[in-house]
Amino acid sequence: MADHAIQTRNLTKRYGQLTAVDNLNLTIEYGEVFGLLGPNGAGKTTAISMLCTIANPTSGTALVNGYDILKQAHEVRESIGIVFQDPSLDDRLTAMENLELHGRLYDLSGARARERAGEVLELVGLKERARALVKTFSGGMKRRLELARGLMHQPKVLFLDEPTLGLDPQTREHIWEYVEDLVKKGDITVVLTTHYMEEAEKLSSRVAIIDHGKVQVVDTPSNLKSALEGDVITVQCSSVDHLSERLKTESGVTNVRVDGGALRLSVVNGEKFIPRLVEIGHEAGVIVESISLRRPTLHDVFLHYTGREFRSEEAETMGFARAWARRGMGH
Amino acid sequence: MSELAKVYGIWHREFLRFIREKSRIASALAMPLLWLLVFGSGLRFASAAVGGNYQAFLYPGILGMTLLFTSVFSGISVIWDREFGFLKEILVAPVARWAIVAGKALGGSTAALIQALILLPLAPLLGVALPLERLPVLLIFMVLIALGLTSLGLLIASMMGSMEGFNLIMGFAIQPMFFLSGALFPLSSGPEWLKYISYINPFTYGVDVLRWCVFTDFQTLLPVGVEMAIVAAFAVAMVLAGSYTFGRKK
């Protein structure tokens, strides 16, 4: 076994003027579930394509399971399993036929391939659909089958690129369970890209936040949250601008933002600050309508390092888009 | 040789897809039957150039046409694999790039060969007596022609990138290959300029060899050994070019 499951060395990919991945240096240890987070276009999928030997880096390289992605592509391919963001099954074949082909491509003997196919189908609860054509499967079943296929040859490193995108909550929970079970059983390293902070937080031992092709920060989710210094307090009041000016100079307040008509503060020892907040509002002649306090989530960490919301969510509500535009001007 | 098991795996997938697509088999058979039974019988007695039975003359040409269209189409189908994502599954697997091309090429050739073989029992109906002693050569050359043309399809697909260019390729490359091959009329009866274009078309020699296999007294354009060598060289060149182009990474 090599020293690290994955080690990238100034991994870079340029498309003309655009630098999709910019001197990426990441080290991922064996047995980790490593989350790669970043806004759309941050370079996650490009980085994974290079690690999976589908795309060649413009410069730099990486070791996967100790093998160089440029010089030992074949050994890298033997070491990894992948669940792609987009479907990659042959839907004119049955589930079993897809798995049998996979077994052949990964040097499993016919008997061993059938045995493993049975095991992984059992794992994802598709055993009774083994002989059905994949085109009769729902989206969730297809994704489960892809996961089963990615595990069939017992890879050292499993890449999951947005594994639950577009799935219903039940299927998402199931996929999380499979991944957690896998990691418990050991001997596998998982690299996960996701848009869902909840998913990253639930599954990952460490996460890297990537933006503009570069690593912004790497740590455990709990360290990242405590590094944010303080709790998040959201205030609804009669004059947001007035109150925000006043709070910027207050000790213990590390960050003040106007977000969708509300005031969002980062405050050390949030509970103790609430009485003080009411007092300040009173002094400033501002009517405080509501105050809520919560611990920082990975979502806050993400916003802190990337400075903007996900594009998919931006597009979801106009209100959000406007809030985002305002925040953008404020910076 | 573990790569051979992988070639088999890819071939087997192509085969399963082929036998499950009944409509594709049916439509691929309709074309040659229309040519032979409608076009061929219409011109049966209208053509003096072939010295008698035009339907019989047309028969090996239509065998070639079936190989041409089915093979090229099978090769180009790799674009669908790419658009539906399945290609990624194969590209990230520890499989030599030549083995992928070999599996696809053999799969496409098998489909083309089955289509052509279905036409063989039709020969007596059209007044063609297949000479048994040349049957093995006929089969071998059908395989070679299909391999070369499927690889040509793969090569086109690797360079095309998307389905948008498909009609363009069919209209400006594959249809002309068919019409300029001597499949429909003897090249000797055409004008000089047509002959020269036909001579640079490798498919011309494929059709010529097929016709030589069907009619013992047929006069080939070049000595038949030379034509066979051209067909074989074309197949090898296309397999190599296909493997090379397919193996390139972005």
Coordinates of N, CA and C in Angstrom, one line a residue, chain A residues 32-239:
Chain A
E32 N -10.4 7.2 4.4 CA -11.2 8.5 4.6 C -12.4 8.5 3.7
V33 N -13.4 9.3 4.1 CA -14.4 9.7 3.2 C -14.1 11.2 3.0
F34 N -13.6 11.6 1.8 CA -13.2 12.9 1.6 C -14.2 13.7 0.8
G35 N -14.7 14.8 1.3 CA -15.7 15.6 0.5 C -15.0 16.7 -0.2
L36 N -15.4 16.8 -1.5 CA -14.9 17.9 -2.4 C -16.1 18.8 -2.6
L37 N -16.1 20.0 -2.0 CA -17.2 20.9 -2.1 C -16.8 22.1 -2.9
G38 N -17.7 22.7 -3.6 CA -17.4 23.9 -4.4 C -18.6 24.3 -5.2
P39 N -18.7 25.5 -5.6 CA -19.8 26.0 -6.5 C -19.7 25.3 -7.8
N40 N -20.8 25.3 -8.6 CA -20.7 24.8 -10.0 C -19.5 25.5 -10.7
G41 N -18.8 24.8 -11.5 CA -17.7 25.3 -12.2 C -16.4 25.6 -11.4
A42 N -16.4 25.1 -10.2 CA -15.2 25.3 -9.3 C -14.1 24.4 -9.7
G43 N -14.3 23.4 -10.5 CA -13.3 22.5 -11.0 C -13.3 21.1 -10.3
K44 N -14.4 20.8 -9.6 CA -14.4 19.5 -9.0 C -14.5 18.3 -10.0
T45 N -15.4 18.4 -10.9 CA -15.6 17.3 -11.9 C -14.3 17.2 -12.8
T46 N -13.7 18.3 -13.1 CA -12.5 18.3 -13.9 C -11.4 17.6 -13.1
A47 N -11.3 17.9 -11.9 CA -10.2 17.3 -11.0 C -10.5 15.8 -11.0
I48 N -11.7 15.4 -10.8 CA -12.0 13.9 -10.7 C -11.8 13.2 -12.1
S49 N -12.1 13.9 -13.2 CA -11.8 13.3 -14.5 C -10.3 13.0 -14.7
M50 N -9.5 13.9 -14.2 CA -8.0 13.7 -14.3 C -7.6 12.5 -13.4
L51 N -8.2 12.5 -12.2 CA -7.8 11.4 -11.2 C -8.3 10.1 -11.8
C52 N -9.4 10.1 -12.5 CA -9.9 8.8 -13.1 C -9.2 8.5 -14.5
T53 N -8.3 9.3 -14.9 CA -7.6 9.1 -16.2 C -8.4 9.3 -17.4
I54 N -9.5 10.0 -17.3 CA -10.3 10.3 -18.5 C -9.7 11.5 -19.2
A55 N -9.2 12.5 -18.4 CA -8.6 13.7 -19.0 C -7.2 13.8 -18.5
N56 N -6.3 14.3 -19.4 CA -4.9 14.5 -19.0 C -4.7 15.9 -18.4
P57 N -3.9 16.1 -17.4 CA -3.6 17.4 -16.9 C -2.8 18.2 -17.9
T58 N -3.0 19.5 -17.8 CA -2.1 20.4 -18.6 C -0.7 20.4 -18.0
S59 N -0.6 20.5 -16.7 CA 0.6 20.3 -16.0 C 0.4 19.7 -14.6
G60 N 1.5 19.3 -14.0 CA 1.4 18.6 -12.7 C 0.9 17.2 -12.9
T61 N 0.7 16.5 -11.8 CA 0.3 15.1 -11.9 C -0.4 14.7 -10.5
A62 N -0.7 13.4 -10.4 CA -1.3 12.9 -9.2 C -1.0 11.5 -9.0
L63 N -0.9 11.0 -7.8 CA -0.8 9.6 -7.5 C -2.1 9.1 -6.9
V64 N -2.6 8.0 -7.5 CA -3.8 7.4 -7.0 C -3.5 6.0 -6.5
N65 N -3.7 5.7 -5.3 CA -3.2 4.4 -4.8 C -1.7 4.1 -5.1
G66 N -1.0 5.2 -5.1 CA 0.5 5.1 -5.3 C 0.9 5.1 -6.8
Y67 N -0.1 5.1 -7.7 CA 0.2 5.0 -9.1 C 0.0 6.4 -9.8
D68 N 0.9 6.7 -10.7 CA 0.9 8.0 -11.4 C -0.2 8.0 -12.5
I69 N -1.0 9.0 -12.4 CA -2.2 9.0 -13.4 C -1.7 9.1 -14.9
L70 N -0.5 9.7 -15.1 CA 0.0 9.8 -16.4 C 0.8 8.6 -16.9
K71 N 1.7 8.1 -16.0 CA 2.6 7.0 -16.4 C 2.0 5.6 -16.1
Q72 N 1.0 5.5 -15.2 CA 0.5 4.2 -14.8 C -1.0 4.2 -14.8
A73 N -1.5 4.7 -15.9 CA -3.0 4.9 -16.0 C -3.7 3.5 -15.8
H74 N -3.1 2.5 -16.4 CA -3.8 1.1 -16.3 C -3.9 0.7 -14.8
E75 N -2.8 0.9 -14.0 CA -2.9 0.5 -12.6 C -3.8 1.4 -11.8
V76 N -3.9 2.7 -12.2 CA -4.9 3.6 -11.6 C -6.3 3.1 -11.8
R77 N -6.5 2.7 -13.1 CA -7.9 2.3 -13.4 C -8.3 1.0 -12.7
E78 N -7.3 0.1 -12.4 CA -7.6 -1.1 -11.7 C -7.9 -0.7 -10.2
S79 N -7.4 0.4 -9.7 CA -7.5 0.7 -8.3 C -8.8 1.4 -8.0
I80 N -9.5 2.0 -9.0 CA -10.6 2.9 -8.7 C -12.0 2.4 -9.1
G81 N -13.0 2.9 -8.5 CA -14.4 2.6 -8.9 C -15.0 4.0 -9.0
I82 N -16.0 4.1 -9.9 CA -16.6 5.5 -10.1 C -18.1 5.4 -10.2
V83 N -18.8 6.3 -9.5 CA -20.2 6.5 -9.8 C -20.3 7.9 -10.4
F84 N -20.6 8.0 -11.7 CA -20.5 9.3 -12.4 C -21.8 10.1 -12.1
Q85 N -21.7 11.4 -12.3 CA -22.8 12.3 -12.1 C -23.9 12.0 -13.1
D86 N -23.5 11.6 -14.3 CA -24.5 11.3 -15.3 C -24.6 9.8 -15.5
P87 N -25.7 9.2 -15.9 CA -25.8 7.8 -16.0 C -24.8 7.2 -17.0
S88 N -24.3 6.0 -16.7 CA -23.4 5.4 -17.6 C -23.6 3.9 -17.7
L89 N -24.9 3.5 -17.6 CA -25.3 2.1 -17.8 C -25.7 1.9 -19.2
D90 N -25.7 0.7 -19.7 CA -26.3 0.4 -20.9 C -27.7 -0.1 -20.6
D91 N -28.7 0.8 -21.0 CA -30.1 0.5 -20.6 C -30.8 -0.6 -21.4
R92 N -30.1 -1.0 -22.5 CA -30.7 -2.1 -23.3 C -30.3 -3.5 -22.8
L93 N -29.4 -3.5 -21.8 CA -29.0 -4.7 -21.2 C -29.6 -4.8 -19.8
T94 N -29.6 -6.1 -19.3 CA -30.2 -6.2 -17.9 C -29.2 -5.8 -16.9
A95 N -29.6 -5.7 -15.7 CA -28.7 -5.3 -14.6 C -27.6 -6.3 -14.5
M96 N -27.9 -7.6 -14.6 CA -26.9 -8.6 -14.5 C -25.9 -8.5 -15.6
E97 N -26.4 -8.3 -16.8 CA -25.5 -8.2 -18.0 C -24.6 -7.0 -17.9
N98 N -25.1 -5.9 -17.4 CA -24.2 -4.7 -17.1 C -23.1 -5.1 -16.1
L99 N -23.4 -5.8 -15.1 CA -22.4 -6.2 -14.1 C -21.5 -7.3 -14.6
E100 N -22.0 -8.2 -15.4 CA -21.1 -9.2 -16.0 C -20.1 -8.6 -16.9
L101 N -20.5 -7.6 -17.7 CA -19.6 -6.9 -18.6 C -18.5 -6.2 -17.7
H102 N -19.0 -5.5 -16.7 CA -18.1 -4.8 -15.8 C -17.0 -5.8 -15.2
G103 N -17.5 -7.0 -14.8 CA -16.6 -8.0 -14.3 C -15.5 -8.4 -15.3
R104 N -15.9 -8.6 -16.5 CA -15.0 -8.9 -17.6 C -13.9 -7.8 -17.8
L105 N -14.4 -6.6 -17.8 CA -13.5 -5.5 -18.0 C -12.5 -5.3 -16.9
Y106 N -12.9 -5.8 -15.7 CA -12.0 -5.7 -14.5 C -11.3 -7.0 -14.1
D107 N -11.2 -7.9 -15.1 CA -10.4 -9.2 -14.9 C -11.0 -10.1 -13.9
L108 N -12.3 -10.1 -13.6 CA -12.9 -11.1 -12.7 C -13.2 -12.3 -13.6
S109 N -13.1 -13.5 -13.0 CA -13.5 -14.7 -13.8 C -15.0 -14.8 -13.8
G110 N -15.5 -15.5 -14.7 CA -17.0 -15.6 -14.9 C -17.7 -15.9 -13.6
A111 N -17.2 -17.0 -12.9 CA -17.8 -17.4 -11.6 C -17.7 -16.3 -10.6
R112 N -16.5 -15.7 -10.5 CA -16.3 -14.7 -9.5 C -17.2 -13.5 -9.8
A113 N -17.3 -13.1 -11.1 CA -18.1 -12.0 -11.5 C -19.6 -12.2 -11.0
R114 N -20.1 -13.4 -11.3 CA -21.5 -13.7 -10.9 C -21.7 -13.6 -9.4
E115 N -20.7 -14.2 -8.7 CA -20.8 -14.1 -7.2 C -20.8 -12.7 -6.7
R116 N -19.8 -11.9 -7.2 CA -19.8 -10.5 -6.7 C -21.0 -9.7 -7.2
A117 N -21.5 -10.0 -8.4 CA -22.7 -9.3 -8.9 C -23.9 -9.6 -7.9
G118 N -24.0 -10.8 -7.5 CA -25.0 -11.2 -6.5 C -24.9 -10.4 -5.2
E119 N -23.6 -10.3 -4.7 CA -23.4 -9.6 -3.5 C -23.7 -8.1 -3.6
V120 N -23.3 -7.5 -4.6 CA -23.5 -6.0 -4.7 C -25.0 -5.7 -5.0
L121 N -25.6 -6.6 -5.8 CA -27.1 -6.4 -6.0 C -27.9 -6.5 -4.7
E122 N -27.4 -7.5 -3.9 CA -28.0 -7.7 -2.6 C -27.9 -6.4 -1.7
L123 N -26.6 -5.9 -1.8 CA -26.3 -4.7 -1.0 C -27.2 -3.5 -1.3
V124 N -27.5 -3.3 -2.6 CA -28.3 -2.1 -2.9 C -29.8 -2.5 -3.1
G125 N -30.1 -3.7 -2.8 CA -31.5 -4.1 -2.8 C -32.1 -4.3 -4.2
L126 N -31.3 -4.8 -5.1 CA -31.8 -4.9 -6.5 C -31.8 -6.4 -7.0
K127 N -31.6 -7.3 -6.0 CA -31.4 -8.7 -6.4 C -32.5 -9.3 -7.2
E128 N -33.7 -8.9 -6.9 CA -34.9 -9.5 -7.6 C -35.1 -8.9 -9.0
R129 N -34.3 -7.8 -9.2 CA -34.4 -7.1 -10.6 C -33.2 -7.4 -11.4
A130 N -32.4 -8.4 -11.0 CA -31.2 -8.7 -11.7 C -31.4 -9.0 -13.2
R131 N -32.5 -9.6 -13.6 CA -32.8 -10.0 -15.0 C -33.6 -9.0 -15.7
A132 N -33.9 -7.9 -15.1 CA -34.7 -6.9 -15.8 C -33.9 -5.9 -16.6
L133 N -34.4 -5.5 -17.8 CA -33.7 -4.5 -18.6 C -33.5 -3.2 -17.8
V134 N -32.4 -2.6 -17.9 CA -32.1 -1.4 -17.1 C -33.1 -0.2 -17.5
K135 N -33.5 -0.3 -18.8 CA -34.4 0.8 -19.2 C -35.8 0.8 -18.5
T136 N -36.1 -0.3 -17.8 CA -37.3 -0.3 -17.0 C -37.1 0.2 -15.6
F137 N -35.9 0.6 -15.2 CA -35.5 1.1 -13.9 C -35.9 2.5 -13.7
S138 N -36.2 2.9 -12.4 CA -36.4 4.3 -12.1 C -35.0 4.9 -11.9
G139 N -35.0 6.3 -11.8 CA -33.7 7.0 -11.6 C -32.9 6.5 -10.4
G140 N -33.7 6.3 -9.3 CA -33.0 5.9 -8.1 C -32.5 4.5 -8.2
M141 N -33.2 3.6 -8.9 CA -32.7 2.2 -9.0 C -31.4 2.2 -9.9
K142 N -31.4 3.1 -10.9 CA -30.2 3.1 -11.8 C -29.0 3.6 -11.0
R143 N -29.2 4.6 -10.1 CA -28.1 5.1 -9.4 C -27.6 4.0 -8.4
R144 N -28.5 3.3 -7.8 CA -28.1 2.2 -6.9 C -27.3 1.1 -7.7
L145 N -27.8 0.9 -8.9 CA -27.1 -0.1 -9.7 C -25.7 0.4 -10.1
E146 N -25.6 1.7 -10.3 CA -24.3 2.2 -10.7 C -23.3 2.1 -9.5
L147 N -23.9 2.3 -8.3 CA -23.1 2.2 -7.1 C -22.6 0.7 -6.9
A148 N -23.6 -0.2 -7.1 CA -23.2 -1.6 -7.0 C -22.1 -2.0 -8.0
R149 N -22.2 -1.4 -9.2 CA -21.2 -1.7 -10.2 C -19.9 -1.1 -9.8
G150 N -19.9 0.1 -9.3 CA -18.6 0.7 -8.9 C -17.9 -0.1 -7.8
L151 N -18.7 -0.9 -7.0 CA -18.1 -1.6 -5.9 C -17.7 -3.0 -6.3
M152 N -18.2 -3.5 -7.4 CA -18.1 -4.9 -7.8 C -16.6 -5.4 -7.8
H153 N -15.7 -4.6 -8.3 CA -14.3 -5.1 -8.4 C -13.5 -4.7 -7.1
Q154 N -14.2 -4.3 -6.1 CA -13.5 -4.0 -4.8 C -12.4 -3.0 -4.9
P155 N -12.8 -1.8 -5.4 CA -11.7 -0.7 -5.6 C -11.1 -0.2 -4.3
K156 N -9.9 0.3 -4.4 CA -9.3 0.9 -3.3 C -9.8 2.3 -3.0
V157 N -10.1 2.9 -4.1 CA -10.6 4.3 -4.1 C -11.9 4.4 -4.8
L158 N -13.0 4.8 -4.2 CA -14.3 5.0 -4.9 C -14.6 6.5 -5.0
F159 N -14.8 6.9 -6.3 CA -15.2 8.2 -6.6 C -16.8 8.3 -6.7
L160 N -17.4 9.2 -5.9 CA -18.8 9.4 -6.0 C -19.0 10.9 -6.5
D161 N -19.4 11.1 -7.7 CA -19.6 12.4 -8.2 C -21.0 12.8 -8.1
E162 N -21.4 13.6 -7.2 CA -22.8 14.0 -6.9 C -23.7 12.7 -6.9
P163 N -23.5 11.8 -6.0 CA -24.2 10.5 -6.1 C -25.7 10.6 -5.8
T164 N -26.1 11.6 -5.2 CA -27.6 11.7 -4.9 C -28.3 12.8 -5.6
L165 N -27.6 13.4 -6.5 CA -28.3 14.5 -7.3 C -29.6 14.1 -7.9
G166 N -30.6 14.8 -7.7 CA -31.9 14.5 -8.3 C -32.6 13.3 -7.8
L167 N -32.2 12.8 -6.6 CA -32.9 11.6 -6.1 C -33.8 12.0 -5.0
D168 N -34.9 11.1 -4.8 CA -35.8 11.4 -3.7 C -35.1 11.2 -2.3
P169 N -35.7 11.7 -1.3 CA -35.0 11.6 0.1 C -34.8 10.2 0.5
Q170 N -35.8 9.3 0.2 CA -35.6 7.9 0.6 C -34.4 7.3 0.0
T171 N -34.3 7.4 -1.4 CA -33.1 6.8 -2.1 C -31.8 7.5 -1.5
R172 N -31.9 8.8 -1.3 CA -30.7 9.5 -0.8 C -30.2 8.8 0.6
E173 N -31.2 8.7 1.5 CA -30.9 8.0 2.7 C -30.3 6.7 2.5
H174 N -30.8 5.9 1.6 CA -30.3 4.5 1.3 C -28.9 4.6 0.9
I175 N -28.6 5.5 0.0 CA -27.2 5.6 -0.6 C -26.3 6.0 0.5
W176 N -26.7 6.9 1.4 CA -25.9 7.3 2.5 C -25.6 6.1 3.4
E177 N -26.6 5.3 3.7 CA -26.4 4.1 4.5 C -25.4 3.1 3.8
Y178 N -25.5 2.9 2.5 CA -24.6 2.0 1.9 C -23.1 2.5 2.0
V179 N -23.0 3.8 1.8 CA -21.6 4.4 1.9 C -21.1 4.3 3.3
E180 N -21.9 4.6 4.3 CA -21.5 4.5 5.7 C -21.1 3.0 6.1
D181 N -21.9 2.1 5.6 CA -21.6 0.6 5.8 C -20.2 0.3 5.2
L182 N -20.0 0.7 4.0 CA -18.8 0.4 3.3 C -17.6 0.8 4.1
V183 N -17.7 2.1 4.6 CA -16.5 2.7 5.3 C -16.3 1.9 6.6
K184 N -17.4 1.6 7.2 CA -17.3 0.8 8.5 C -16.5 -0.5 8.2
K185 N -16.9 -1.2 7.1 CA -16.2 -2.4 6.8 C -14.7 -2.2 6.5
G186 N -14.4 -1.0 6.1 CA -13.0 -0.7 5.9 C -12.4 -1.0 4.6
D187 N -11.1 -0.7 4.4 CA -10.4 -1.0 3.2 C -10.9 -0.3 1.9
I188 N -11.6 0.8 2.1 CA -12.0 1.6 1.0 C -11.9 3.1 1.3
T189 N -11.4 3.9 0.3 CA -11.4 5.3 0.5 C -12.4 5.9 -0.4
V190 N -13.2 6.9 0.0 CA -14.2 7.4 -0.8 C -14.0 8.9 -1.0
V191 N -14.0 9.3 -2.3 CA -13.9 10.7 -2.6 C -15.3 11.1 -3.2
L192 N -15.9 12.1 -2.5 CA -17.3 12.5 -2.7 C -17.3 13.9 -3.2
T193 N -18.0 14.2 -4.3 CA -18.3 15.6 -4.6 C -19.8 15.7 -4.4
T194 N -20.2 16.8 -3.9 CA -21.6 17.0 -3.6 C -22.0 18.5 -3.6
H195 N -23.2 18.7 -3.8 CA -23.8 20.1 -3.6 C -24.5 20.2 -2.3
Y196 N -24.8 19.0 -1.7 CA -25.6 19.0 -0.5 C -24.7 19.0 0.7
M197 N -24.8 20.1 1.5 CA -23.9 20.3 2.7 C -24.2 19.2 3.7
E198 N -25.5 18.9 3.8 CA -26.0 17.9 4.7 C -25.3 16.5 4.4
E199 N -25.2 16.2 3.1 CA -24.6 15.0 2.7 C -23.1 15.0 3.1
A200 N -22.4 16.1 2.7 CA -21.0 16.2 3.0 C -20.7 16.1 4.5
E201 N -21.6 16.7 5.3 CA -21.4 16.7 6.7 C -21.6 15.3 7.3
K202 N -22.6 14.7 6.8 CA -23.0 13.3 7.3 C -21.9 12.3 7.0
L203 N -21.3 12.4 5.8 CA -20.5 11.3 5.3 C -19.0 11.6 5.5
S204 N -18.6 12.8 5.4 CA -17.1 13.1 5.2 C -16.4 13.1 6.5
S205 N -15.2 12.5 6.5 CA -14.3 12.7 7.7 C -13.5 14.0 7.5
R206 N -13.2 14.4 6.2 CA -12.6 15.7 6.0 C -13.3 16.3 4.7
V207 N -13.3 17.6 4.6 CA -13.8 18.2 3.4 C -12.8 19.2 2.9
A208 N -12.7 19.4 1.6 CA -11.9 20.5 1.0 C -12.9 21.4 0.3
I209 N -12.9 22.7 0.5 CA -13.7 23.6 -0.2 C -12.9 24.2 -1.4
I210 N -13.4 24.0 -2.6 CA -12.6 24.4 -3.8 C -13.4 25.5 -4.5
D211 N -12.7 26.5 -4.9 CA -13.3 27.5 -5.8 C -12.2 28.0 -6.7
H212 N -12.6 28.4 -7.9 CA -11.7 28.9 -9.0 C -10.5 27.9 -9.1
G213 N -10.8 26.6 -9.0 CA -9.8 25.6 -9.3 C -8.7 25.4 -8.2
K214 N -8.9 26.1 -7.1 CA -8.0 26.1 -6.0 C -8.6 25.6 -4.7
V215 N -7.8 25.0 -3.8 CA -8.3 24.6 -2.5 C -8.3 25.8 -1.6
Q216 N -9.5 26.2 -1.1 CA -9.6 27.3 -0.2 C -9.3 26.9 1.2
V217 N -9.8 25.7 1.6 CA -9.5 25.2 3.0 C -9.8 23.7 3.0
V218 N -9.0 23.0 3.9 CA -9.2 21.6 4.1 C -9.3 21.3 5.6
D219 N -10.3 20.6 6.1 CA -10.3 20.2 7.5 C -11.5 19.3 7.7
T220 N -11.6 18.9 9.0 CA -12.8 18.1 9.3 C -14.0 19.1 9.4
P221 N -15.2 18.6 9.1 CA -16.4 19.5 9.2 C -16.5 20.2 10.5
S222 N -16.2 19.6 11.7 CA -16.4 20.2 13.0 C -15.3 21.3 13.2
N223 N -14.1 21.0 12.8 CA -13.0 22.1 12.9 C -13.4 23.3 12.1
L224 N -13.9 23.0 10.8 CA -14.2 24.2 10.0 C -15.3 25.0 10.6
K225 N -16.3 24.4 11.2 CA -17.4 25.1 11.8 C -16.9 25.9 13.0
S226 N -16.1 25.3 13.9 CA -15.6 26.0 15.1 C -14.6 27.1 14.7
A227 N -14.0 27.0 13.5 CA -13.0 28.0 13.1 C -13.8 29.3 12.6
L228 N -15.1 29.1 12.4 CA -15.8 30.3 11.9 C -16.0 31.3 13.0
E229 N -15.7 31.0 14.3 CA -15.8 31.9 15.4 C -17.2 32.4 15.6
G230 N -17.9 31.7 16.4 CA -19.2 32.2 16.9 C -20.4 31.6 16.2
D231 N -21.5 32.0 16.8 CA -22.8 31.5 16.4 C -23.4 32.4 15.4
V232 N -24.4 31.9 14.7 CA -25.1 32.7 13.7 C -26.4 33.3 14.3
I233 N -26.5 34.6 14.4 CA -27.7 35.2 14.9 C -28.4 35.9 13.8
T234 N -29.7 35.6 13.6 CA -30.5 36.3 12.5 C -31.5 37.2 13.2
V235 N -31.5 38.5 12.7 CA -32.4 39.5 13.3 C -33.3 40.1 12.3
Q236 N -34.6 40.1 12.6 CA -35.6 40.8 11.8 C -35.9 42.1 12.6
C237 N -35.8 43.2 11.9 CA -36.0 44.5 12.6 C -36.5 45.6 11.7
S238 N -36.9 46.7 12.2 CA -37.5 47.8 11.4 C -36.5 48.5 10.5
S239 N -35.3 48.6 11.0 CA -34.3 49.3 10.1 C -33.0 48.5 10.1

